[in-house]
Amino acid sequence: MARLITLVEDASPLLREVMSALGPHAGRAHVLGVTGAPGVGKSTTTNALVTAMRRAERRVGVLAVDPSSPFSGGALLGDRVRMGDHALDRDVFIRSMGARGHLGGLARSTPQAVRVLDAAGCDVVVVETVGVGQSEVEVAGLADTTLVLLAPGMGDGIQAAKAGVLEVGDVYAVNKADREGADRTRRELRTMLSMADRPDGAWRPPVLQTVASTGQGIDELLAEIERHAAWLAESGGLARRRTLRARREVEAIALASLRERWGADGGTALDALADRVANGDLDPYAAADELLDG
Ligand SMILES: Nc1nc2c(ncn2[C@@H]2O[C@H](COP(=O)(O)OP(=O)(O)OP(=O)(O)O)[C@@H](O)[C@H]2O)c(=O)[nH]1
Ligand SMILES: [Mg+2]
């Protein structure tokens, strides 16, 4: 699994063959996105959720994706500490991925890495990503279920609305509930979520409270995540989300390969066209046409 994910990170030419071989084995895993502001407790919560999932004998894959870092080293160090409980468990696979400077990097590599873990027999694949709305990877587009974490003080309602957090969550947890203001944050969040226009029969995102560092509230959180998964399967939403995920995956691969062809890494075709547009010799639409025709 580690080697296959390295191929994914390196955008290896072998991937074409690998993905075609993996295809028939994938499509079984439940993909859980975990997102929220830096330091809100995503890794600690993931660690606690994995403990609960292991009690139910699920095989779990975890991808900690850091769009802000070109290196996976830093994140890896933190995650080793935060998710260290599972280091020796053969049925838990944890991997950090950074952007590494590849074009369309994480947008392309994250769904492919999920596919590897899925095909390898993980029942659940957890994808941890920092932030919402602004990152290169939008977890919500990738996951079957998206868990959004907030913490008292740092994630009050108004800020949550700004960050677009209110649109992406299927399940919310106010983590660090051992700190002051958790009840208020939960109340505000519930109020804001209740103002959203939801058709009859639509999923209503629950808001829980957790103390990930002690495991408090984690069983309830996992129960809500599983309730959402069941609802998705019943409502037909699962197939829709998976098609959307595949769509993004195909799009990301196509864009990455187009960019490669253009030589956006300092290639000449795009540079020459850019020169002409900058000098006013060519309009940008004509330039784009020429690029696509070439
Ligand atoms: N008091 C308290 N501290 C917590 C809780 N959950 C996590 N922490 C602490 O918060 C800090 C950040 O936790 P992480 O799990 O690394 O947070 P993260 O969201 O993964 O952080 P990044 O990946 O860096 O964005 C750590 O020092 C944790 O021990 C909690 O429920 N209560
Ligand atoms: Mg983390």
Coordinates of N, CA and C in Angstrom, one line a residue, residues 43-262:
S43 N -6.7 15.3 14.1 CA -5.9 14.0 14.2 C -6.3 13.3 15.5
T44 N -6.5 14.0 16.5 CA -6.8 13.4 17.8 C -8.2 12.7 17.7
T45 N -9.1 13.4 17.0 CA -10.5 12.8 16.8 C -10.4 11.6 15.9
T46 N -9.6 11.7 14.9 CA -9.4 10.5 14.0 C -8.8 9.4 14.7
N47 N -7.8 9.6 15.6 CA -7.2 8.6 16.4 C -8.3 7.9 17.3
A48 N -9.1 8.7 17.9 CA -10.2 8.2 18.8 C -11.2 7.4 18.0
L49 N -11.6 7.9 16.8 CA -12.6 7.2 15.9 C -12.0 5.9 15.5
V50 N -10.7 5.9 15.1 CA -10.1 4.6 14.7 C -10.2 3.6 15.8
T51 N -9.9 4.0 17.0 CA -10.0 3.1 18.2 C -11.4 2.5 18.2
A52 N -12.4 3.4 18.1 CA -13.8 2.9 18.2 C -14.1 1.9 17.0
M53 N -13.6 2.3 15.8 CA -13.8 1.4 14.6 C -13.1 0.1 14.8
R54 N -12.0 0.1 15.4 CA -11.2 -1.2 15.6 C -12.0 -2.1 16.5
R55 N -12.7 -1.5 17.5 CA -13.5 -2.3 18.4 C -14.5 -3.1 17.6
A56 N -15.0 -2.5 16.5 CA -16.0 -3.1 15.7 C -15.3 -3.9 14.6
E57 N -14.0 -4.1 14.7 CA -13.2 -4.9 13.8 C -13.2 -4.4 12.3
R58 N -13.2 -3.1 12.2 CA -13.2 -2.6 10.8 C -11.7 -2.4 10.5
R59 N -11.4 -2.6 9.2 CA -10.0 -2.2 8.7 C -10.1 -0.7 8.3
V60 N -9.1 0.0 8.7 CA -9.2 1.4 8.5 C -7.9 2.0 7.9
G61 N -8.1 2.8 6.9 CA -7.0 3.6 6.2 C -7.2 5.0 6.6
V62 N -6.1 5.7 6.9 CA -6.1 7.1 7.2 C -5.2 7.9 6.3
L63 N -5.7 8.9 5.6 CA -4.8 9.8 4.8 C -4.9 11.2 5.5
A64 N -3.7 11.6 5.9 CA -3.7 13.0 6.5 C -3.1 13.9 5.4
V65 N -4.0 14.7 4.8 CA -3.6 15.5 3.7 C -3.3 16.9 4.1
D66 N -2.1 17.4 3.8 CA -1.8 18.8 4.2 C -1.5 19.7 2.9
P67 N -2.6 20.4 2.5 CA -2.4 21.2 1.3 C -1.5 22.3 1.4
S68 N -1.2 22.7 2.7 CA -0.3 23.9 2.9 C 1.1 23.5 2.8
S69 N 1.5 22.3 2.8 CA 2.9 21.9 2.9 C 3.3 21.1 1.7
P70 N 4.5 21.5 1.2 CA 5.0 20.7 0.1 C 5.6 19.4 0.6
F71 N 5.8 19.3 1.8 CA 6.5 18.1 2.4 C 5.5 17.4 3.3
S72 N 5.6 16.1 3.3 CA 4.7 15.3 4.2 C 5.4 15.1 5.6
G73 N 6.6 15.5 5.7 CA 7.4 15.2 6.9 C 6.9 15.8 8.1
G74 N 6.5 17.1 8.1 CA 6.1 17.8 9.2 C 4.8 17.2 9.8
A75 N 3.8 17.1 8.8 CA 2.5 16.6 9.2 C 2.7 15.2 9.8
L76 N 3.6 14.4 9.1 CA 3.8 13.0 9.5 C 4.2 12.9 11.0
L77 N 5.1 13.8 11.4 CA 5.6 13.8 12.7 C 4.5 14.0 13.7
G78 N 3.7 15.0 13.5 CA 2.6 15.3 14.3 C 1.6 14.2 14.4
D79 N 1.3 13.6 13.2 CA 0.3 12.5 13.2 C 0.8 11.2 13.8
R80 N 2.1 11.0 13.8 CA 2.7 9.9 14.5 C 2.4 9.9 16.0
V81 N 2.5 11.2 16.5 CA 2.2 11.3 17.9 C 0.7 11.2 18.2
R82 N -0.1 11.9 17.4 CA -1.5 12.0 17.6 C -2.2 10.7 17.3
M83 N -1.7 9.9 16.3 CA -2.4 8.7 16.0 C -1.5 7.5 16.3
G84 N -0.6 7.7 17.3 CA 0.3 6.6 17.7 C -0.3 5.4 18.2
D85 N -1.5 5.5 18.7 CA -2.1 4.3 19.4 C -2.2 3.1 18.4
H86 N -2.2 3.4 17.1 CA -2.5 2.4 16.1 C -1.2 2.0 15.3
A87 N -0.1 2.4 15.8 CA 1.2 2.2 15.0 C 1.4 0.7 14.8
L88 N 1.1 -0.1 15.7 CA 1.4 -1.5 15.6 C 0.3 -2.4 15.1
D89 N -0.9 -1.8 14.8 CA -2.0 -2.5 14.4 C -2.0 -2.7 12.9
R90 N -2.0 -4.0 12.5 CA -1.8 -4.3 11.1 C -3.1 -4.0 10.3
D91 N -4.2 -3.8 10.9 CA -5.4 -3.4 10.2 C -5.7 -1.9 10.2
V92 N -4.7 -1.1 10.5 CA -4.8 0.3 10.4 C -3.6 0.8 9.6
F93 N -3.9 1.6 8.6 CA -2.8 2.1 7.7 C -2.9 3.6 7.7
I94 N -1.8 4.3 8.1 CA -1.9 5.7 8.2 C -0.8 6.3 7.3
R95 N -1.2 7.3 6.6 CA -0.2 7.9 5.6 C -0.5 9.4 5.5
S96 N 0.6 10.2 5.6 CA 0.5 11.7 5.4 C 0.9 12.0 3.9
M97 N 0.2 13.0 3.4 CA 0.6 13.4 2.0 C 0.6 14.9 2.0
G98 N 1.7 15.5 1.4 CA 1.8 16.9 1.2 C 1.7 17.2 -0.3
A99 N 1.7 18.5 -0.6 CA 1.4 18.9 -2.0 C 2.6 18.5 -2.9
R100 N 3.8 18.5 -2.4 CA 5.0 18.1 -3.2 C 5.3 18.9 -4.4
G101 N 4.6 19.9 -4.7 CA 4.9 20.8 -5.8 C 4.4 20.2 -7.1
H102 N 3.7 19.1 -7.1 CA 3.2 18.6 -8.4 C 2.0 19.4 -8.9
L103 N 1.9 19.6 -10.1 CA 0.7 20.3 -10.7 C -0.6 19.6 -10.4
G104 N -1.6 20.3 -10.0 CA -2.8 19.7 -9.6 C -2.6 18.6 -8.6
G105 N -1.5 18.7 -7.9 CA -1.0 17.7 -7.0 C -2.1 16.9 -6.2
L106 N -2.6 17.5 -5.1 CA -3.4 16.8 -4.2 C -4.8 16.5 -4.8
A107 N -5.2 17.4 -5.7 CA -6.5 17.2 -6.3 C -6.5 15.9 -7.1
R108 N -5.3 15.6 -7.7 CA -5.2 14.3 -8.4 C -4.8 13.1 -7.5
S109 N -3.9 13.4 -6.6 CA -3.4 12.3 -5.9 C -4.3 11.8 -4.7
T110 N -5.1 12.7 -4.1 CA -5.9 12.2 -3.0 C -6.9 11.2 -3.4
P111 N -7.7 11.4 -4.4 CA -8.7 10.4 -4.8 C -8.0 9.1 -5.2
Q112 N -6.8 9.2 -5.8 CA -6.1 7.9 -6.2 C -5.6 7.2 -5.0
A113 N -5.1 7.9 -4.0 CA -4.7 7.3 -2.8 C -5.9 6.6 -2.1
V114 N -7.0 7.3 -2.1 CA -8.2 6.7 -1.5 C -8.6 5.4 -2.2
R115 N -8.4 5.4 -3.5 CA -8.7 4.2 -4.3 C -7.8 3.0 -4.0
V116 N -6.5 3.3 -3.7 CA -5.6 2.3 -3.3 C -6.0 1.7 -2.0
L117 N -6.4 2.5 -1.0 CA -6.7 2.0 0.3 C -8.1 1.2 0.3
D118 N -9.0 1.7 -0.6 CA -10.2 1.0 -0.8 C -10.0 -0.4 -1.4
A119 N -9.2 -0.4 -2.4 CA -8.9 -1.7 -3.1 C -8.2 -2.6 -2.2
A120 N -7.4 -2.1 -1.3 CA -6.6 -2.9 -0.4 C -7.5 -3.6 0.7
G121 N -8.8 -3.2 0.7 CA -9.7 -3.9 1.7 C -10.0 -3.1 2.9
C122 N -9.7 -1.8 2.9 CA -10.1 -0.9 4.1 C -11.6 -0.8 4.1
D123 N -12.3 -1.0 5.2 CA -13.7 -0.8 5.3 C -14.0 0.7 5.4
V124 N -13.1 1.4 6.0 CA -13.3 2.9 6.1 C -12.0 3.5 5.7
V125 N -12.1 4.6 4.9 CA -10.9 5.4 4.6 C -11.2 6.8 5.2
V126 N -10.4 7.3 6.1 CA -10.5 8.6 6.7 C -9.6 9.5 6.0
V127 N -10.1 10.7 5.5 CA -9.2 11.7 4.9 C -9.2 12.9 5.8
E128 N -8.1 13.2 6.4 CA -8.0 14.4 7.2 C -7.4 15.6 6.4
T129 N -8.1 16.7 6.3 CA -7.6 17.9 5.6 C -7.8 19.1 6.4
V130 N -6.8 20.0 6.4 CA -6.9 21.2 7.1 C -7.8 22.2 6.4
G131 N -8.6 22.9 7.1 CA -9.4 24.0 6.6 C -10.5 23.6 5.7
V132 N -11.3 24.6 5.3 CA -12.5 24.3 4.5 C -12.6 25.4 3.5
G133 N -12.9 25.1 2.3 CA -13.2 26.1 1.3 C -12.1 26.6 0.5
Q134 N -10.9 26.8 1.2 CA -9.8 27.5 0.5 C -8.8 26.5 0.0
S135 N -8.9 25.2 0.5 CA -7.8 24.3 0.1 C -7.9 23.7 -1.2
E136 N -6.8 23.3 -1.7 CA -6.8 22.7 -3.1 C -7.7 21.5 -3.2
V137 N -7.7 20.8 -2.1 CA -8.5 19.6 -2.0 C -9.8 19.9 -1.2
E138 N -10.9 19.7 -1.9 CA -12.2 19.9 -1.1 C -12.7 18.5 -0.6
V139 N -12.5 18.3 0.6 CA -12.8 17.0 1.2 C -14.3 16.6 0.9
A140 N -15.1 17.6 1.0 CA -16.5 17.4 0.8 C -16.8 16.7 -0.5
G141 N -16.0 17.0 -1.5 CA -16.2 16.5 -2.9 C -15.7 15.1 -3.0
L142 N -14.9 14.7 -2.0 CA -14.2 13.4 -2.0 C -14.9 12.4 -1.2
A143 N -15.5 12.8 -0.1 CA -16.0 11.9 1.0 C -17.4 11.5 0.8
D144 N -17.8 10.4 1.3 CA -19.2 10.0 1.4 C -19.8 10.8 2.6
T145 N -19.1 10.8 3.6 CA -19.6 11.6 4.8 C -18.5 12.6 5.2
T146 N -18.9 13.8 5.4 CA -17.9 14.8 5.8 C -18.2 15.2 7.3
L147 N -17.2 15.1 8.1 CA -17.2 15.5 9.5 C -16.5 16.8 9.6
V148 N -17.2 17.9 10.1 CA -16.6 19.2 10.3 C -16.4 19.4 11.8
L149 N -15.2 19.7 12.2 CA -14.9 19.9 13.6 C -14.7 21.4 13.9
L150 N -15.3 21.8 15.0 CA -15.1 23.2 15.5 C -14.6 23.1 16.9
A151 N -14.1 24.2 17.4 CA -13.8 24.2 18.8 C -14.3 25.5 19.4
P152 N -14.5 25.5 20.7 CA -15.0 26.7 21.4 C -14.1 27.9 21.1
G153 N -14.7 29.0 20.9 CA -13.8 30.2 20.7 C -13.3 30.4 19.3
M154 N -12.6 29.3 18.8 CA -11.9 29.5 17.5 C -12.9 29.3 16.3
G155 N -14.0 28.7 16.6 CA -14.9 28.5 15.4 C -16.3 28.9 15.7
D156 N -16.5 30.2 16.2 CA -17.8 30.6 16.4 C -18.6 30.7 15.1
G157 N -19.9 30.7 15.3 CA -20.9 30.6 14.2 C -20.6 31.5 13.0
I158 N -20.3 32.8 13.3 CA -20.1 33.7 12.2 C -18.9 33.3 11.4
Q159 N -17.8 32.9 12.1 CA -16.6 32.5 11.3 C -16.9 31.3 10.5
A160 N -17.7 30.4 11.1 CA -18.0 29.1 10.4 C -18.7 29.4 9.1
A161 N -19.7 30.4 9.2 CA -20.4 30.7 8.0 C -19.5 31.3 6.9
K162 N -18.6 32.1 7.3 CA -17.6 32.7 6.4 C -16.8 31.7 5.7
A163 N -16.4 30.7 6.4 CA -15.5 29.7 5.9 C -16.2 28.7 5.0
G164 N -17.6 28.9 4.9 CA -18.3 27.9 4.0 C -18.5 26.6 4.7
V165 N -18.3 26.5 6.0 CA -18.3 25.3 6.8 C -19.8 24.8 6.8
L166 N -20.7 25.7 6.7 CA -22.1 25.3 6.9 C -22.7 24.5 5.7
E167 N -22.0 24.6 4.6 CA -22.5 23.9 3.4 C -22.0 22.4 3.3
V168 N -20.8 22.2 3.9 CA -20.1 21.0 3.6 C -20.3 19.8 4.6
G169 N -20.7 20.1 5.8 CA -20.8 19.1 6.8 C -22.0 18.2 6.8
D170 N -21.8 16.9 7.0 CA -22.9 16.0 7.2 C -23.1 15.7 8.7
V171 N -21.9 15.8 9.4 CA -21.9 15.7 10.8 C -21.0 16.7 11.4
Y172 N -21.4 17.4 12.5 CA -20.6 18.4 13.1 C -20.2 18.0 14.5
A173 N -19.0 18.3 14.9 CA -18.7 18.1 16.3 C -17.9 19.3 16.9
V174 N -18.4 19.8 18.0 CA -17.7 20.8 18.7 C -16.7 20.1 19.6
N175 N -15.4 20.0 19.2 CA -14.4 19.3 20.0 C -13.9 20.3 21.1
K176 N -13.0 19.7 21.9 CA -12.5 20.5 23.1 C -13.6 21.0 23.9
A177 N -14.6 20.1 24.1 CA -15.8 20.5 24.9 C -15.5 20.6 26.3
D178 N -14.2 20.2 26.7 CA -13.8 20.5 28.1 C -13.4 21.9 28.3
R179 N -13.4 22.7 27.2 CA -13.1 24.1 27.3 C -14.4 25.0 27.4
E180 N -14.2 26.2 27.9 CA -15.3 27.0 28.1 C -15.9 27.5 26.8
G181 N -17.2 27.6 26.7 CA -17.8 28.1 25.5 C -18.3 27.1 24.5
A182 N -18.1 25.8 24.9 CA -18.6 24.7 24.0 C -20.1 24.7 23.7
D183 N -20.8 24.9 24.8 CA -22.3 24.9 24.7 C -22.7 26.0 23.8
R184 N -22.1 27.2 24.0 CA -22.5 28.3 23.2 C -22.2 28.1 21.7
T185 N -21.0 27.6 21.4 CA -20.6 27.3 20.0 C -21.6 26.3 19.4
R186 N -22.0 25.3 20.2 CA -22.9 24.3 19.7 C -24.3 24.9 19.4
R187 N -24.7 25.7 20.3 CA -26.0 26.4 20.1 C -26.0 27.3 18.9
E188 N -25.0 28.1 18.7 CA -24.9 29.0 17.6 C -24.8 28.2 16.3
L189 N -24.1 27.1 16.3 CA -24.0 26.3 15.1 C -25.3 25.7 14.7
R190 N -26.0 25.2 15.7 CA -27.3 24.6 15.5 C -28.3 25.6 14.9
T191 N -28.3 26.8 15.5 CA -29.1 27.9 15.0 C -28.8 28.1 13.5
M192 N -27.6 28.3 13.2 CA -27.2 28.6 11.8 C -27.6 27.5 10.9
L193 N -27.4 26.2 11.3 CA -27.7 25.1 10.5 C -29.2 25.0 10.3
S194 N -30.0 25.4 11.3 CA -31.4 25.3 11.2 C -32.0 26.3 10.2
M195 N -31.2 27.3 9.9 CA -31.7 28.4 9.0 C -31.6 28.0 7.5
A196 N -30.8 26.9 7.3 CA -30.6 26.5 5.9 C -31.9 25.9 5.4
D197 N -32.1 26.1 4.1 CA -33.3 25.5 3.4 C -33.0 24.1 3.1
R198 N -33.7 23.2 3.7 CA -33.6 21.8 3.4 C -34.9 21.1 3.0
P199 N -34.9 20.5 1.8 CA -36.2 19.9 1.4 C -36.6 18.7 2.4
D200 N -37.8 18.3 2.3 CA -38.3 17.2 3.1 C -37.5 16.0 2.8
G201 N -37.2 15.2 3.9 CA -36.5 14.0 3.7 C -35.0 14.2 3.6
A202 N -34.5 15.5 3.5 CA -33.1 15.7 3.4 C -32.4 15.4 4.8
W203 N -31.1 15.1 4.7 CA -30.3 14.8 5.9 C -30.2 16.1 6.7
R204 N -30.4 16.0 8.0 CA -30.2 17.2 8.9 C -29.0 16.9 9.7
P205 N -27.9 17.7 9.4 CA -26.6 17.4 10.1 C -26.7 17.6 11.6
P206 N -26.4 16.5 12.4 CA -26.4 16.6 13.8 C -25.1 17.4 14.3
V207 N -25.2 18.0 15.5 CA -24.1 18.7 16.1 C -23.8 18.0 17.4
L208 N -22.6 17.5 17.5 CA -22.2 16.8 18.8 C -21.1 17.5 19.5
Q209 N -20.9 17.0 20.7 CA -19.7 17.6 21.5 C -18.8 16.5 21.8
T210 N -17.5 16.7 21.6 CA -16.5 15.7 21.9 C -15.3 16.3 22.7
V211 N -14.7 15.4 23.4 CA -13.3 15.7 24.0 C -12.4 14.6 23.4
A212 N -11.9 14.9 22.2 CA -11.2 13.8 21.5 C -10.0 13.3 22.3
S213 N -9.4 14.1 23.1 CA -8.2 13.7 23.9 C -8.5 12.7 25.0
T214 N -9.8 12.6 25.4 CA -10.2 11.6 26.4 C -11.1 10.6 25.8
G215 N -11.6 10.8 24.6 CA -12.5 9.9 24.0 C -14.0 10.1 24.3
Q216 N -14.2 11.2 25.1 CA -15.6 11.5 25.5 C -16.4 11.9 24.2
G217 N -17.6 11.3 24.0 CA -18.4 11.6 22.9 C -18.1 10.9 21.6
I218 N -17.0 10.2 21.6 CA -16.6 9.6 20.3 C -17.5 8.5 19.9
D219 N -18.0 7.7 20.8 CA -18.9 6.6 20.4 C -20.2 7.2 19.7
E220 N -20.7 8.2 20.3 CA -21.9 8.9 19.8 C -21.6 9.5 18.4
L221 N -20.4 10.0 18.3 CA -20.0 10.6 17.0 C -19.9 9.6 15.9
L222 N -19.3 8.4 16.3 CA -19.2 7.3 15.3 C -20.6 6.8 14.9
A223 N -21.5 6.8 15.9 CA -22.9 6.3 15.7 C -23.6 7.3 14.6
E224 N -23.3 8.6 14.8 CA -24.0 9.5 13.8 C -23.3 9.4 12.4
I225 N -22.0 9.1 12.4 CA -21.4 8.9 11.1 C -21.9 7.7 10.4
E226 N -22.2 6.7 11.2 CA -22.7 5.4 10.6 C -24.2 5.6 10.2
R227 N -24.9 6.4 11.0 CA -26.3 6.7 10.7 C -26.3 7.4 9.3
H228 N -25.4 8.4 9.1 CA -25.3 9.1 7.8 C -25.0 8.1 6.7
A229 N -24.1 7.2 6.9 CA -23.7 6.3 5.9 C -24.9 5.4 5.5
A230 N -25.7 5.0 6.5 CA -26.9 4.2 6.2 C -27.9 5.0 5.4
W231 N -28.1 6.3 5.9 CA -29.0 7.1 5.2 C -28.6 7.3 3.7
L232 N -27.3 7.5 3.5 CA -26.8 7.7 2.1 C -27.2 6.5 1.2
A233 N -26.9 5.3 1.8 CA -27.2 4.1 1.0 C -28.6 4.0 0.7
E234 N -29.5 4.3 1.7 CA -31.0 4.2 1.4 C -31.5 5.2 0.5
S235 N -31.0 6.4 0.6 CA -31.6 7.6 -0.2 C -31.0 7.7 -1.6
G236 N -30.1 6.8 -2.0 CA -29.5 6.9 -3.3 C -28.4 8.0 -3.4
G237 N -28.1 8.6 -2.3 CA -27.1 9.7 -2.3 C -25.7 9.1 -2.4
L238 N -25.5 7.9 -2.0 CA -24.2 7.3 -2.1 C -23.7 7.1 -3.5
A239 N -24.6 6.6 -4.4 CA -24.2 6.5 -5.8 C -23.9 7.8 -6.4
R240 N -24.7 8.8 -6.0 CA -24.5 10.2 -6.5 C -23.2 10.7 -6.1
R241 N -22.9 10.6 -4.8 CA -21.6 11.1 -4.3 C -20.4 10.4 -5.0
R242 N -20.6 9.1 -5.2 CA -19.5 8.3 -5.8 C -19.3 8.7 -7.3
T243 N -20.3 9.0 -8.0 CA -20.2 9.5 -9.3 C -19.5 10.8 -9.4
L244 N -19.9 11.7 -8.4 CA -19.3 13.0 -8.3 C -17.8 12.9 -8.0
R245 N -17.5 11.9 -7.2 CA -16.0 11.7 -6.8 C -15.3 11.2 -8.0
A246 N -15.9 10.3 -8.8 CA -15.2 9.8 -10.0 C -15.0 10.9 -11.0
R247 N -16.0 11.7 -11.1 CA -16.0 12.9 -12.0 C -14.8 13.8 -11.7
R248 N -14.7 14.1 -10.4 CA -13.6 14.9 -10.1 C -12.2 14.3 -10.3
E249 N -12.2 13.0 -10.1 CA -11.0 12.2 -10.3 C -10.6 12.3 -11.7
V250 N -11.5 12.0 -12.6 CA -11.2 12.0 -14.0 C -10.8 13.4 -14.5
E251 N -11.5 14.4 -14.0 CA -11.2 15.8 -14.3 C -9.8 16.2 -13.9
A252 N -9.4 15.8 -12.7 CA -8.1 16.1 -12.1 C -7.0 15.4 -13.0
I253 N -7.2 14.2 -13.4 CA -6.2 13.5 -14.2 C -6.1 14.1 -15.5
A254 N -7.3 14.5 -16.1 CA -7.2 15.1 -17.4 C -6.5 16.5 -17.4
L255 N -6.8 17.3 -16.4 CA -6.2 18.6 -16.2 C -4.7 18.4 -16.0
A256 N -4.3 17.4 -15.1 CA -2.9 17.2 -14.9 C -2.2 16.8 -16.2
S257 N -2.8 16.0 -17.0 CA -2.1 15.6 -18.2 C -2.1 16.7 -19.2
L258 N -3.1 17.5 -19.3 CA -3.1 18.7 -20.2 C -1.9 19.6 -19.8
R259 N -1.9 19.9 -18.5 CA -0.8 20.8 -18.0 C 0.6 20.3 -18.3
E260 N 0.7 18.9 -18.2 CA 2.0 18.3 -18.5 C 2.3 18.6 -19.9
R261 N 1.3 18.4 -20.8 CA 1.5 18.6 -22.2 C 1.9 20.0 -22.6
W262 N 1.3 21.0 -21.8 CA 1.6 22.4 -22.1 C 3.0 22.7 -21.6

